[in-house]
Structures are given as C-alpha cells and as structure tokens.
mmCIF file of C-alpha atoms and ligand atoms in Angstrom:
data_model
loop_
_atom_site.group_PDB
_atom_site.id
_atom_site.type_symbol
_atom_site.label_atom_id
_atom_site.label_comp_id
_atom_site.label_asym_id
_atom_site.label_seq_id
_atom_site.Cartn_x
_atom_site.Cartn_y
_atom_site.Cartn_z
ATOM 1 C CA MET A 1 -43.788 -48.576 131.268
ATOM 2 C CA LEU A 2 -45.503 -45.784 133.673
ATOM 3 C CA THR A 3 -43.352 -42.328 133.399
ATOM 4 C CA VAL A 4 -43.587 -39.419 135.455
ATOM 5 C CA HIS A 5 -42.063 -36.280 133.793
ATOM 6 C CA ALA A 6 -42.030 -33.057 135.518
ATOM 7 C CA VAL A 7 -44.760 -33.529 137.682
ATOM 8 C CA SER A 8 -45.534 -31.064 140.502
ATOM 9 C CA ARG A 9 -48.976 -30.537 142.583
ATOM 10 C CA ARG A 10 -50.217 -27.777 144.437
ATOM 11 C CA TYR A 11 -52.951 -27.199 146.864
ATOM 12 C CA GLY A 12 -53.996 -23.829 146.857
ATOM 13 C CA ASN A 13 -50.606 -21.874 147.349
ATOM 14 C CA ASP A 14 -48.826 -24.875 148.746
ATOM 15 C CA LEU A 15 -46.453 -26.939 146.733
ATOM 16 C CA ALA A 16 -47.173 -30.638 148.017
ATOM 17 C CA LEU A 17 -44.749 -32.159 145.236
ATOM 18 C CA GLU A 18 -42.247 -30.544 142.812
ATOM 19 C CA GLY A 19 -40.433 -31.894 139.298
ATOM 20 C CA ILE A 20 -40.977 -35.389 140.148
ATOM 21 C CA ASP A 21 -39.472 -37.577 137.289
ATOM 22 C CA LEU A 22 -39.818 -41.306 138.060
ATOM 23 C CA SER A 23 -40.327 -44.364 135.674
ATOM 24 C CA PHE A 24 -41.874 -47.676 136.660
ATOM 25 C CA GLU A 25 -41.466 -51.305 134.843
ATOM 26 C CA ASN A 26 -42.887 -54.708 135.850
ATOM 27 C CA GLY A 27 -41.904 -55.113 139.572
ATOM 28 C CA VAL A 28 -42.521 -53.860 143.154
ATOM 29 C CA TYR A 29 -41.739 -50.121 144.103
ATOM 30 C CA GLY A 30 -41.939 -49.225 147.641
ATOM 31 C CA LEU A 31 -42.721 -45.528 148.138
ATOM 32 C CA LEU A 32 -41.391 -44.708 151.495
ATOM 33 C CA ALA A 33 -41.681 -41.488 153.375
ATOM 34 C CA PRO A 34 -43.369 -40.290 156.707
ATOM 35 C CA ASN A 35 -46.673 -38.653 157.275
ATOM 36 C CA GLY A 36 -47.418 -35.754 154.861
ATOM 37 C CA ALA A 37 -44.427 -36.550 152.488
ATOM 38 C CA GLY A 38 -46.722 -36.534 149.307
ATOM 39 C CA LYS A 39 -47.224 -40.211 149.207
ATOM 40 C CA THR A 40 -51.167 -39.813 148.422
ATOM 41 C CA THR A 41 -50.694 -37.244 146.412
ATOM 42 C CA LEU A 42 -48.360 -38.930 144.318
ATOM 43 C CA LEU A 43 -50.526 -42.316 143.843
ATOM 44 C CA LYS A 44 -53.784 -40.311 143.357
ATOM 45 C CA MET A 45 -51.979 -38.800 140.522
ATOM 46 C CA LEU A 46 -50.343 -42.012 139.003
ATOM 47 C CA ALA A 47 -53.852 -43.600 139.288
ATOM 48 C CA GLY A 48 -55.247 -40.597 137.339
ATOM 49 C CA LEU A 49 -57.774 -39.671 140.013
ATOM 50 C CA LEU A 50 -55.574 -36.138 140.451
ATOM 51 C CA PRO A 51 -54.400 -34.010 137.814
ATOM 52 C CA PRO A 52 -50.778 -32.750 138.148
ATOM 53 C CA SER A 53 -50.603 -29.035 138.373
ATOM 54 C CA GLU A 54 -47.568 -29.181 135.832
ATOM 55 C CA GLY A 55 -46.329 -32.260 133.986
ATOM 56 C CA GLU A 56 -47.162 -35.350 132.587
ATOM 57 C CA ILE A 57 -48.004 -38.907 133.434
ATOM 58 C CA SER A 58 -47.711 -41.387 130.522
ATOM 59 C CA TYR A 59 -48.444 -44.842 130.167
ATOM 60 C CA GLU A 60 -46.706 -46.975 127.557
ATOM 61 C CA GLY A 61 -45.822 -43.477 126.206
ATOM 62 C CA LYS A 62 -49.183 -42.109 125.981
ATOM 63 C CA SER A 63 -50.565 -39.746 128.490
ATOM 64 C CA ILE A 64 -53.084 -41.427 131.168
ATOM 65 C CA ALA A 65 -55.373 -38.133 130.921
ATOM 66 C CA ALA A 66 -55.682 -39.001 127.097
ATOM 67 C CA LEU A 67 -55.782 -42.606 127.367
ATOM 68 C CA ASP A 68 -58.540 -42.240 130.271
ATOM 69 C CA GLU A 69 -60.680 -45.140 130.374
ATOM 70 C CA LYS A 70 -58.056 -47.205 128.648
ATOM 71 C CA TYR A 71 -55.594 -46.627 131.584
ATOM 72 C CA ARG A 72 -58.431 -47.207 134.144
ATOM 73 C CA MET A 73 -59.050 -50.770 132.529
ATOM 74 C CA GLN A 74 -55.307 -51.587 133.146
ATOM 75 C CA LEU A 75 -55.227 -50.080 136.623
ATOM 76 C CA GLY A 76 -56.094 -51.380 140.442
ATOM 77 C CA TYR A 77 -56.198 -48.842 143.082
ATOM 78 C CA LEU A 78 -56.298 -49.027 146.902
ATOM 79 C CA PRO A 79 -57.061 -45.938 148.577
ATOM 80 C CA GLN A 80 -55.589 -44.907 151.740
ATOM 81 C CA ARG A 81 -59.198 -44.557 152.817
ATOM 82 C CA PHE A 82 -61.900 -46.589 151.117
ATOM 83 C CA GLY A 83 -65.806 -46.255 151.264
ATOM 84 C CA TYR A 84 -68.132 -49.285 151.690
ATOM 85 C CA TYR A 85 -71.328 -49.930 152.848
ATOM 86 C CA PRO A 86 -71.260 -51.315 156.179
ATOM 87 C CA SER A 87 -74.204 -53.912 155.529
ATOM 88 C CA ASP A 88 -72.907 -55.280 152.485
ATOM 89 C CA THR A 89 -70.636 -58.624 152.244
ATOM 90 C CA PRO A 90 -67.278 -58.409 151.083
ATOM 91 C CA LEU A 91 -68.770 -60.654 148.218
ATOM 92 C CA LYS A 92 -71.266 -58.213 147.486
ATOM 93 C CA TYR A 93 -69.143 -55.509 147.387
ATOM 94 C CA MET A 94 -66.642 -57.220 145.151
ATOM 95 C CA GLN A 95 -69.474 -57.976 142.520
ATOM 96 C CA TYR A 96 -70.679 -54.456 142.653
ATOM 97 C CA LEU A 97 -67.277 -53.106 141.777
ATOM 98 C CA ALA A 98 -66.733 -55.873 139.465
ATOM 99 C CA ALA A 99 -70.013 -54.656 137.580
ATOM 100 C CA ILE A 100 -68.691 -51.058 137.467
ATOM 101 C CA LYS A 101 -65.442 -52.415 135.543
ATOM 102 C CA GLY A 102 -67.706 -54.246 133.332
ATOM 103 C CA MET A 103 -67.065 -57.709 133.983
ATOM 104 C CA GLY A 104 -69.866 -60.170 133.308
ATOM 105 C CA ARG A 105 -71.568 -61.747 136.247
ATOM 106 C CA LYS A 106 -70.304 -65.281 135.959
ATOM 107 C CA GLU A 107 -66.528 -63.985 135.758
ATOM 108 C CA ALA A 108 -67.289 -61.455 138.581
ATOM 109 C CA LEU A 109 -68.528 -64.281 141.126
ATOM 110 C CA GLU A 110 -65.607 -66.543 140.453
ATOM 111 C CA ARG A 111 -63.107 -63.744 140.309
ATOM 112 C CA SER A 112 -64.394 -62.353 143.812
ATOM 113 C CA GLU A 113 -64.634 -65.901 145.355
ATOM 114 C CA LEU A 114 -61.185 -66.470 144.191
ATOM 115 C CA LEU A 115 -59.414 -63.580 145.507
ATOM 116 C CA LEU A 116 -61.307 -63.403 148.784
ATOM 117 C CA GLU A 117 -59.921 -66.673 149.219
ATOM 118 C CA ALA A 118 -56.234 -65.303 148.301
ATOM 119 C CA VAL A 119 -56.632 -62.718 151.199
ATOM 120 C CA ALA A 120 -57.759 -65.121 153.678
ATOM 121 C CA LEU A 121 -61.611 -64.141 154.008
ATOM 122 C CA GLY A 122 -62.906 -66.983 152.168
ATOM 123 C CA GLU A 123 -64.729 -68.153 155.471
ATOM 124 C CA VAL A 124 -66.349 -64.703 155.820
ATOM 125 C CA LYS A 125 -67.084 -63.759 152.347
ATOM 126 C CA ARG A 126 -70.949 -63.613 153.130
ATOM 127 C CA LYS A 127 -70.786 -62.036 156.320
ATOM 128 C CA LYS A 128 -71.402 -58.035 156.816
ATOM 129 C CA MET A 129 -68.607 -56.178 156.634
ATOM 130 C CA LYS A 130 -69.480 -53.774 159.770
ATOM 131 C CA THR A 131 -68.491 -56.878 161.510
ATOM 132 C CA PHE A 132 -64.897 -57.143 160.048
ATOM 133 C CA SER A 133 -61.852 -55.857 161.994
ATOM 134 C CA GLY A 134 -59.843 -52.728 160.442
ATOM 135 C CA GLY A 135 -57.227 -55.164 159.079
ATOM 136 C CA MET A 136 -60.181 -57.766 157.569
ATOM 137 C CA ILE A 137 -61.432 -54.728 155.781
ATOM 138 C CA GLN A 138 -58.024 -53.806 154.326
ATOM 139 C CA ARG A 139 -57.700 -57.240 152.689
ATOM 140 C CA VAL A 140 -61.155 -56.476 151.029
ATOM 141 C CA GLY A 141 -59.511 -53.492 149.601
ATOM 142 C CA ILE A 142 -56.589 -55.413 148.652
ATOM 143 C CA ALA A 143 -58.632 -57.865 146.972
ATOM 144 C CA GLN A 144 -60.813 -55.251 145.076
ATOM 145 C CA ALA A 145 -57.875 -53.723 143.605
ATOM 146 C CA LEU A 146 -57.099 -57.021 141.760
ATOM 147 C CA LEU A 147 -60.649 -57.572 140.354
ATOM 148 C CA ASN A 148 -59.392 -56.769 136.781
ATOM 149 C CA ASP A 149 -56.091 -58.350 136.842
ATOM 150 C CA PRO A 150 -54.413 -54.620 136.376
ATOM 151 C CA ARG A 151 -51.537 -54.264 134.686
ATOM 152 C CA VAL A 152 -50.737 -51.285 137.075
ATOM 153 C CA LEU A 153 -51.478 -51.705 140.733
ATOM 154 C CA ILE A 154 -51.542 -48.844 143.195
ATOM 155 C CA LEU A 155 -51.733 -49.713 146.587
ATOM 156 C CA ASP A 156 -51.752 -46.827 149.147
ATOM 157 C CA GLU A 157 -50.637 -48.119 152.688
ATOM 158 C CA PRO A 158 -51.802 -51.458 151.981
ATOM 159 C CA THR A 159 -50.484 -52.947 155.213
ATOM 160 C CA GLY A 160 -52.314 -50.676 157.611
ATOM 161 C CA GLY A 161 -53.622 -52.535 160.252
ATOM 162 C CA LEU A 162 -52.843 -56.210 159.047
ATOM 163 C CA ASP A 163 -51.159 -58.229 161.870
ATOM 164 C CA PRO A 164 -47.771 -59.963 161.167
ATOM 165 C CA LYS A 165 -49.133 -63.048 159.687
ATOM 166 C CA GLU A 166 -51.112 -60.963 157.192
ATOM 167 C CA ARG A 167 -48.313 -58.995 156.645
ATOM 168 C CA ALA A 168 -46.080 -61.823 155.719
ATOM 169 C CA ARG A 169 -48.837 -63.500 153.695
ATOM 170 C CA PHE A 170 -49.207 -59.830 151.665
ATOM 171 C CA ARG A 171 -45.047 -59.861 150.869
ATOM 172 C CA SER A 172 -45.689 -62.703 149.434
ATOM 173 C CA LEU A 173 -48.553 -62.022 147.203
ATOM 174 C CA LEU A 174 -46.648 -58.683 146.373
ATOM 175 C CA THR A 175 -43.782 -60.959 145.103
ATOM 176 C CA LYS A 176 -45.976 -63.047 142.732
ATOM 177 C CA LEU A 177 -47.957 -59.811 141.587
ATOM 178 C CA GLY A 178 -44.772 -57.925 140.580
ATOM 179 C CA ARG A 179 -43.403 -60.294 138.530
ATOM 180 C CA GLU A 180 -45.920 -59.387 135.408
ATOM 181 C CA ARG A 181 -47.152 -56.007 136.359
ATOM 182 C CA ILE A 182 -46.033 -52.494 138.178
ATOM 183 C CA VAL A 183 -46.546 -52.672 141.531
ATOM 184 C CA ILE A 184 -46.243 -49.495 143.613
ATOM 185 C CA LEU A 185 -47.280 -49.170 147.294
ATOM 186 C CA SER A 186 -46.757 -46.474 149.856
ATOM 187 C CA THR A 187 -46.317 -47.353 153.275
ATOM 188 C CA HIS A 188 -44.142 -45.775 156.290
ATOM 189 C CA VAL A 189 -43.283 -49.166 157.779
ATOM 190 C CA VAL A 190 -39.662 -50.024 156.505
ATOM 191 C CA SER A 191 -40.136 -53.750 157.187
ATOM 192 C CA ASP A 192 -43.285 -53.809 154.341
ATOM 193 C CA VAL A 193 -40.981 -53.119 151.699
ATOM 194 C CA GLU A 194 -37.303 -53.721 152.705
ATOM 195 C CA SER A 195 -37.702 -57.587 151.829
ATOM 196 C CA VAL A 196 -40.156 -57.270 148.570
ATOM 197 C CA ALA A 197 -39.301 -54.358 146.867
ATOM 198 C CA ASN A 198 -37.282 -54.001 143.721
ATOM 199 C CA GLU A 199 -36.915 -50.446 144.062
ATOM 200 C CA ILE A 200 -37.186 -47.723 146.925
ATOM 201 C CA VAL A 201 -38.588 -44.105 146.266
ATOM 202 C CA LEU A 202 -38.010 -41.687 148.716
ATOM 203 C CA LEU A 203 -39.651 -38.669 148.641
ATOM 204 C CA LYS A 204 -38.396 -35.459 150.775
ATOM 205 C CA ASN A 205 -39.515 -31.911 150.655
ATOM 206 C CA GLY A 206 -41.536 -32.560 147.872
ATOM 207 C CA ARG A 207 -39.277 -33.977 145.561
ATOM 208 C CA VAL A 208 -37.650 -37.537 145.130
ATOM 209 C CA PHE A 209 -34.572 -37.864 147.378
ATOM 210 C CA ALA A 210 -33.764 -41.216 146.041
ATOM 211 C CA LYS A 211 -35.061 -44.079 143.864
ATOM 212 C CA ASP A 212 -32.550 -47.232 144.019
ATOM 213 C CA LYS A 213 -32.493 -50.987 144.717
ATOM 214 C CA PRO A 214 -32.670 -51.232 148.599
ATOM 215 C CA GLU A 215 -29.482 -52.188 149.184
ATOM 216 C CA ASP A 216 -27.992 -49.376 147.494
ATOM 217 C CA ILE A 217 -29.911 -47.188 149.503
ATOM 218 C CA CYS A 218 -28.471 -48.739 152.651
ATOM 219 C CA ALA A 219 -25.264 -48.043 150.791
ATOM 220 C CA MET A 220 -25.827 -44.640 151.524
ATOM 221 C CA LEU A 221 -25.102 -44.842 155.223
ATOM 222 C CA ALA A 222 -22.191 -47.716 154.935
ATOM 223 C CA GLY A 223 -19.239 -47.164 157.195
ATOM 224 C CA LYS A 224 -21.288 -44.703 159.045
ATOM 225 C CA VAL A 225 -23.384 -46.626 161.300
ATOM 226 C CA TYR A 226 -22.144 -47.570 164.872
ATOM 227 C CA GLU A 227 -23.032 -48.806 168.047
ATOM 228 C CA THR A 228 -21.390 -48.035 171.595
ATOM 229 C CA LYS A 229 -22.211 -48.150 175.262
ATOM 230 C CA VAL A 230 -22.483 -44.566 176.295
ATOM 231 C CA PRO A 231 -22.403 -43.615 180.134
ATOM 232 C CA ASP A 232 -25.481 -41.630 181.857
ATOM 233 C CA THR A 233 -23.084 -38.868 182.601
ATOM 234 C CA GLU A 234 -22.224 -38.288 178.557
ATOM 235 C CA ALA A 235 -25.403 -39.295 177.250
ATOM 236 C CA GLU A 236 -26.807 -35.628 176.782
ATOM 237 C CA ALA A 237 -23.820 -34.472 175.101
ATOM 238 C CA PHE A 238 -23.715 -37.780 172.981
ATOM 239 C CA ARG A 239 -27.101 -37.330 171.809
ATOM 240 C CA LYS A 240 -26.236 -33.689 170.691
ATOM 241 C CA ASN A 241 -23.259 -34.563 168.688
ATOM 242 C CA TYR A 242 -24.403 -37.715 167.075
ATOM 243 C CA PRO A 243 -27.737 -38.302 165.205
ATOM 244 C CA ILE A 244 -29.081 -41.438 167.165
ATOM 245 C CA LEU A 245 -31.107 -44.082 165.362
ATOM 246 C CA ALA A 246 -31.985 -45.968 168.732
ATOM 247 C CA GLU A 247 -31.154 -46.124 171.776
ATOM 248 C CA ARG A 248 -31.755 -48.547 174.836
ATOM 249 C CA GLY A 249 -31.106 -47.747 178.350
ATOM 250 C CA GLU A 250 -29.351 -50.265 180.512
ATOM 251 C CA ALA A 251 -27.824 -50.833 184.128
ATOM 252 C CA ASP A 252 -24.578 -49.312 183.343
ATOM 253 C CA GLY A 253 -25.472 -46.502 180.797
ATOM 254 C CA TRP A 254 -27.170 -46.291 177.294
ATOM 255 C CA GLN A 255 -26.598 -48.718 174.280
ATOM 256 C CA MET A 256 -26.426 -46.071 171.363
ATOM 257 C CA ARG A 257 -26.682 -46.682 167.587
ATOM 258 C CA PHE A 258 -25.737 -43.410 165.760
ATOM 259 C CA VAL A 259 -24.296 -41.995 162.561
ATOM 260 C CA SER A 260 -21.063 -40.816 162.329
ATOM 261 C CA GLU A 261 -20.039 -38.744 159.342
ATOM 262 C CA GLY A 262 -16.665 -38.018 160.160
ATOM 263 C CA GLU A 263 -13.471 -39.495 159.419
ATOM 264 C CA LYS A 264 -12.688 -39.788 163.359
ATOM 265 C CA THR A 265 -13.920 -43.259 165.051
ATOM 266 C CA LEU A 266 -13.308 -44.562 168.453
ATOM 267 C CA PRO A 267 -12.054 -48.121 169.216
ATOM 268 C CA HIS A 268 -15.045 -48.914 171.299
ATOM 269 C CA TRP A 269 -17.352 -47.723 168.633
ATOM 270 C CA GLU A 270 -18.643 -50.993 166.832
ATOM 271 C CA PRO A 271 -19.278 -50.851 162.996
ATOM 272 C CA MET A 272 -22.654 -51.761 161.928
ATOM 273 C CA LYS A 273 -24.017 -52.502 158.602
ATOM 274 C CA PRO A 274 -26.726 -50.104 158.107
ATOM 275 C CA GLY A 275 -30.644 -51.330 157.359
ATOM 276 C CA LEU A 276 -33.026 -49.399 155.288
ATOM 277 C CA GLU A 277 -34.677 -48.456 158.505
ATOM 278 C CA ASP A 278 -31.505 -46.424 159.839
ATOM 279 C CA VAL A 279 -31.542 -44.662 156.438
ATOM 280 C CA PHE A 280 -35.352 -43.746 157.112
ATOM 281 C CA LEU A 281 -34.728 -42.772 160.413
ATOM 282 C CA TYR A 282 -31.298 -40.455 159.315
ATOM 283 C CA VAL A 283 -32.943 -38.969 156.182
ATOM 284 C CA TYR A 284 -36.172 -38.298 157.928
ATOM 285 C CA ARG A 285 -34.681 -37.111 161.491
ATOM 286 C CA ASP A 286 -36.404 -34.033 162.987
ATOM 287 C CA ARG A 287 -34.159 -31.782 164.918
ATOM 288 C CA GLU A 288 -36.881 -29.701 166.447
ATOM 289 C CA ARG A 289 -38.794 -32.491 167.594
ATOM 290 C CA GLN A 290 -36.050 -34.186 169.301
ATOM 291 C CA THR A 291 -35.493 -31.263 171.206
ATOM 292 C CA ALA A 292 -39.105 -30.937 172.037
ATOM 293 C CA GLU A 293 -39.335 -34.701 173.365
ATOM 294 C CA GLN A 294 -36.282 -34.202 175.355
ATOM 295 C CA ARG A 295 -38.005 -31.207 177.354
ATOM 296 C CA LEU A 296 -41.016 -32.967 177.877
ATOM 297 C CA PHE A 297 -39.309 -36.215 178.763
ATOM 298 C CA PRO A 298 -36.106 -35.498 180.135
ATOM 299 C CA ARG A 299 -34.037 -38.650 180.203
ATOM 300 C CA GLU A 300 -33.454 -39.773 183.929
ATOM 301 C CA PRO A 301 -30.440 -41.831 184.441
ATOM 302 C CA VAL A 302 -31.881 -45.720 184.618
ATOM 303 C CA GLY A 303 -31.055 -47.662 187.890
ATOM 304 C CA VAL A 304 -30.188 -51.210 188.305
ATOM 305 C CA GLY A 305 -33.301 -53.527 187.618
ATOM 306 C CA GLU A 306 -34.815 -50.830 184.664
ATOM 307 C CA GLY A 307 -32.610 -52.086 181.892
ATOM 308 C CA GLY A 308 -34.131 -53.197 178.701
ATOM 309 C CA ARG A 309 -36.238 -49.833 178.086
ATOM 310 C CA LEU A 310 -36.245 -49.170 174.416
ATOM 311 C CA ARG A 311 -36.768 -45.482 173.349
HETATM 312 N N1 LIG B 401 -56.930 -32.368 149.454
HETATM 313 C C1 LIG B 401 -56.226 -31.537 150.337
HETATM 314 N N2 LIG B 401 -55.723 -30.047 150.408
HETATM 315 C C2 LIG B 401 -55.016 -29.357 150.695
HETATM 316 N N3 LIG B 401 -53.602 -29.867 151.066
HETATM 317 C C3 LIG B 401 -53.838 -31.314 151.032
HETATM 318 C C4 LIG B 401 -54.623 -32.160 150.391
HETATM 319 N N4 LIG B 401 -54.312 -33.297 150.267
HETATM 320 C C5 LIG B 401 -53.041 -33.298 151.105
HETATM 321 N N5 LIG B 401 -52.427 -31.936 151.149
HETATM 322 C C6 LIG B 401 -51.563 -31.621 151.643
HETATM 323 O O1 LIG B 401 -50.297 -32.395 150.902
HETATM 324 C C7 LIG B 401 -49.374 -32.820 151.572
HETATM 325 C C8 LIG B 401 -48.783 -33.980 151.163
HETATM 326 O O2 LIG B 401 -50.256 -34.877 151.664
HETATM 327 P P1 LIG B 401 -50.436 -36.644 151.391
HETATM 328 O O3 LIG B 401 -51.621 -36.788 151.728
HETATM 329 O O4 LIG B 401 -50.248 -36.528 149.945
HETATM 330 O O5 LIG B 401 -49.406 -37.148 152.313
HETATM 331 P P2 LIG B 401 -48.731 -38.758 152.697
HETATM 332 O O6 LIG B 401 -47.270 -38.903 152.540
HETATM 333 O O7 LIG B 401 -49.858 -39.396 151.986
HETATM 334 O O8 LIG B 401 -49.008 -38.420 154.041
HETATM 335 P P3 LIG B 401 -49.676 -39.852 155.174
HETATM 336 O O9 LIG B 401 -48.277 -41.045 155.436
HETATM 337 O O10 LIG B 401 -49.923 -39.344 156.232
HETATM 338 O O11 LIG B 401 -50.883 -40.553 154.586
HETATM 339 C C9 LIG B 401 -49.690 -32.820 153.084
HETATM 340 O O12 LIG B 401 -49.070 -31.397 153.444
HETATM 341 C C10 LIG B 401 -51.053 -32.130 153.148
HETATM 342 O O13 LIG B 401 -51.329 -31.548 154.137
HETATM 343 MG MG1 LIG B 402 -51.280 -40.933 152.603
#
C-alpha cells in the first residue's frame, strides 16, 4: 500500500498542494484535474523525485525517502515530458535505461523487445526516435516505465498525443496492469479513465476534492442534470441562471445540458444520467472565463441551415 499523509507542497511562497491524504492499493487510479491543479506535483512526490514540504509518503509502511533505492526498484514512472537522444532508437533507449536500473544485458534486450511489441512499436524498434510522431514517442515512454515490472506505476498524462485506437489499446493494457500493482495516472481527459479506473481522485484548490469509484463520483450530480431546448431569445438568461455542461445551436434554439441544484423542475426538462464529464465540467466550472468568452464571442442567434454547431 502506498499512502500519502498530510502532504503539502510549496513552490516559493505559493502553496500548490495542501493537506493531501490518500492511500492506494492494487488497482488503477485516475488523477483527474484541470491544468495547473497539481497533478504533476503530486505524481513527482509519489515517485520520490520531489520532496513534500510537509507530511510523508510511505510504501508498505516505510517512508519512501528512507526506502530510497529500494523504492525506486519497485517504481515505474512516465514523466509528463521525458528526455531522450533523438538519434537513439527505442531499443537502444530502453536498453540504456535497463542498464541504469541494473538489469543484465540479455534480460534487458528480451524485455525491451517484448515491451516495444506491447505498445505496437515492434516494427520500428530500430528506427531513430527523431523520425517518430508525438504519439509514438509517448508509447516509448509507456514501455520504459514498465521495464522493471514495477509494483508501483506512475504515469503523468500517458495518453497525450495517442490516437483513439492507441488510447483503446492503452486502456486495456492499464486494466491488465492494475490487477497486480498500483497504477496511478493523471489526465484531464475524462474518457481515458472513466471506464478503467477503480477510483478517481479529483484535486481542487490544492486539496483532494473527491476520491471514489467513478459511479459514486457521478452520483454527486444524481437528479441534477437535465437537457432542454431553449429559444434564442431566452438563451442568455438561461446561461446566467444555470451552469451549462454542453450546448448545441440548432435551427429552433439551443439544446442545453445543464445542472439545476434546486427542487423546482419544469415539465420540458428531460432528466439525464450524469457522467464523469458532467461532474468534471461542473466541479471545475470557471465563471470568469465564461464571462470573458461571452464578451469575446457573443452568441448570435443561429439561423436555419446552421444547426448542429457544438460549442
Ligand atoms: N517548478 C515549479 N516552480 C514554481 N511553480 C511550480 C513549479 N511546478 C509547478 N508549479 C506550480 O504548481 C501548480 C501545480 O502545477 P502542476 O504542474 O503540478 O499542475 P498539473 O495539474 O500537472 O498541470 P497540467 O495539467 O498543466 O500538467 C501550478 O500553479 C504551477 O504553476
Ligand atoms: Mg502536469
């Protein structure tokens, strides 16, 4: 078990994270929060690369700082941005990292080849990485994090740049990996974790806002999400009154998906089952930006023939 106890992290005088208490057992954990919320900060601390300003992180009951190398032997880590020599091939890069981790040559070669196959890079394992796309590089990163068959796998935005097919492949890999180790990944893409994470951790204002099964997180908005058609003339007032989750301009008005906290509902409001995306949008709604956006791009009534615009 990996536990985070009363951890805070400051950068200068700025408090990035405060009073974080979390515990992780085998399974997949999705750390979901917007840009700048502190995901990377938390993951770097969990990887033992950044010391907490306060509090302690422990693995199997011992402080990871004290375990030091013993912990690192159990750890696989994919940084949000990782460095490599552009003229290296993925195979050479993996073998180099395996050597640093103290693996023997033969084992390193075998395991590197297997892992590159697993992320669908088997055919290009001897090509220079400077010729790779962003998504291919990302897959090299995922493979290297698995070199030492880690008990704790920490992935900082592993799906950035992956196409839908590779995302799907990655999700099924995650499910397998999570059966016998702790897998913690950060993302701001809800669909990356909605179906595969055993638990979702939401960070807000530097604190843990929620840590729960995806369905229990969705239950936060149970009975509060609706859809309805709003005529153009009433749309502005409607946007002021209700947090909007999605809206689509159609010929006869706006199809709005929104949250109503109150008791009062109207007959033409259709109750909807909340999804994780709804919760994300609601928890992290940003009133100031919405106002700025409305001033920059005032929404004109949509004419016939312009329907189907999704905003
Ligand atoms: N090295 C640093 N020095 C100063 N401030 C930092 C440093 N790293 C992060 N921060 C600040 O800490 C906060 C959290 O940053 P962090 O990178 O952990 O967020 P994040 O959730 O990973 O964001 P993103 O989704 O953009 O990757 C931000 O306000 C950021 O400006
Ligand atoms: Mg980050």
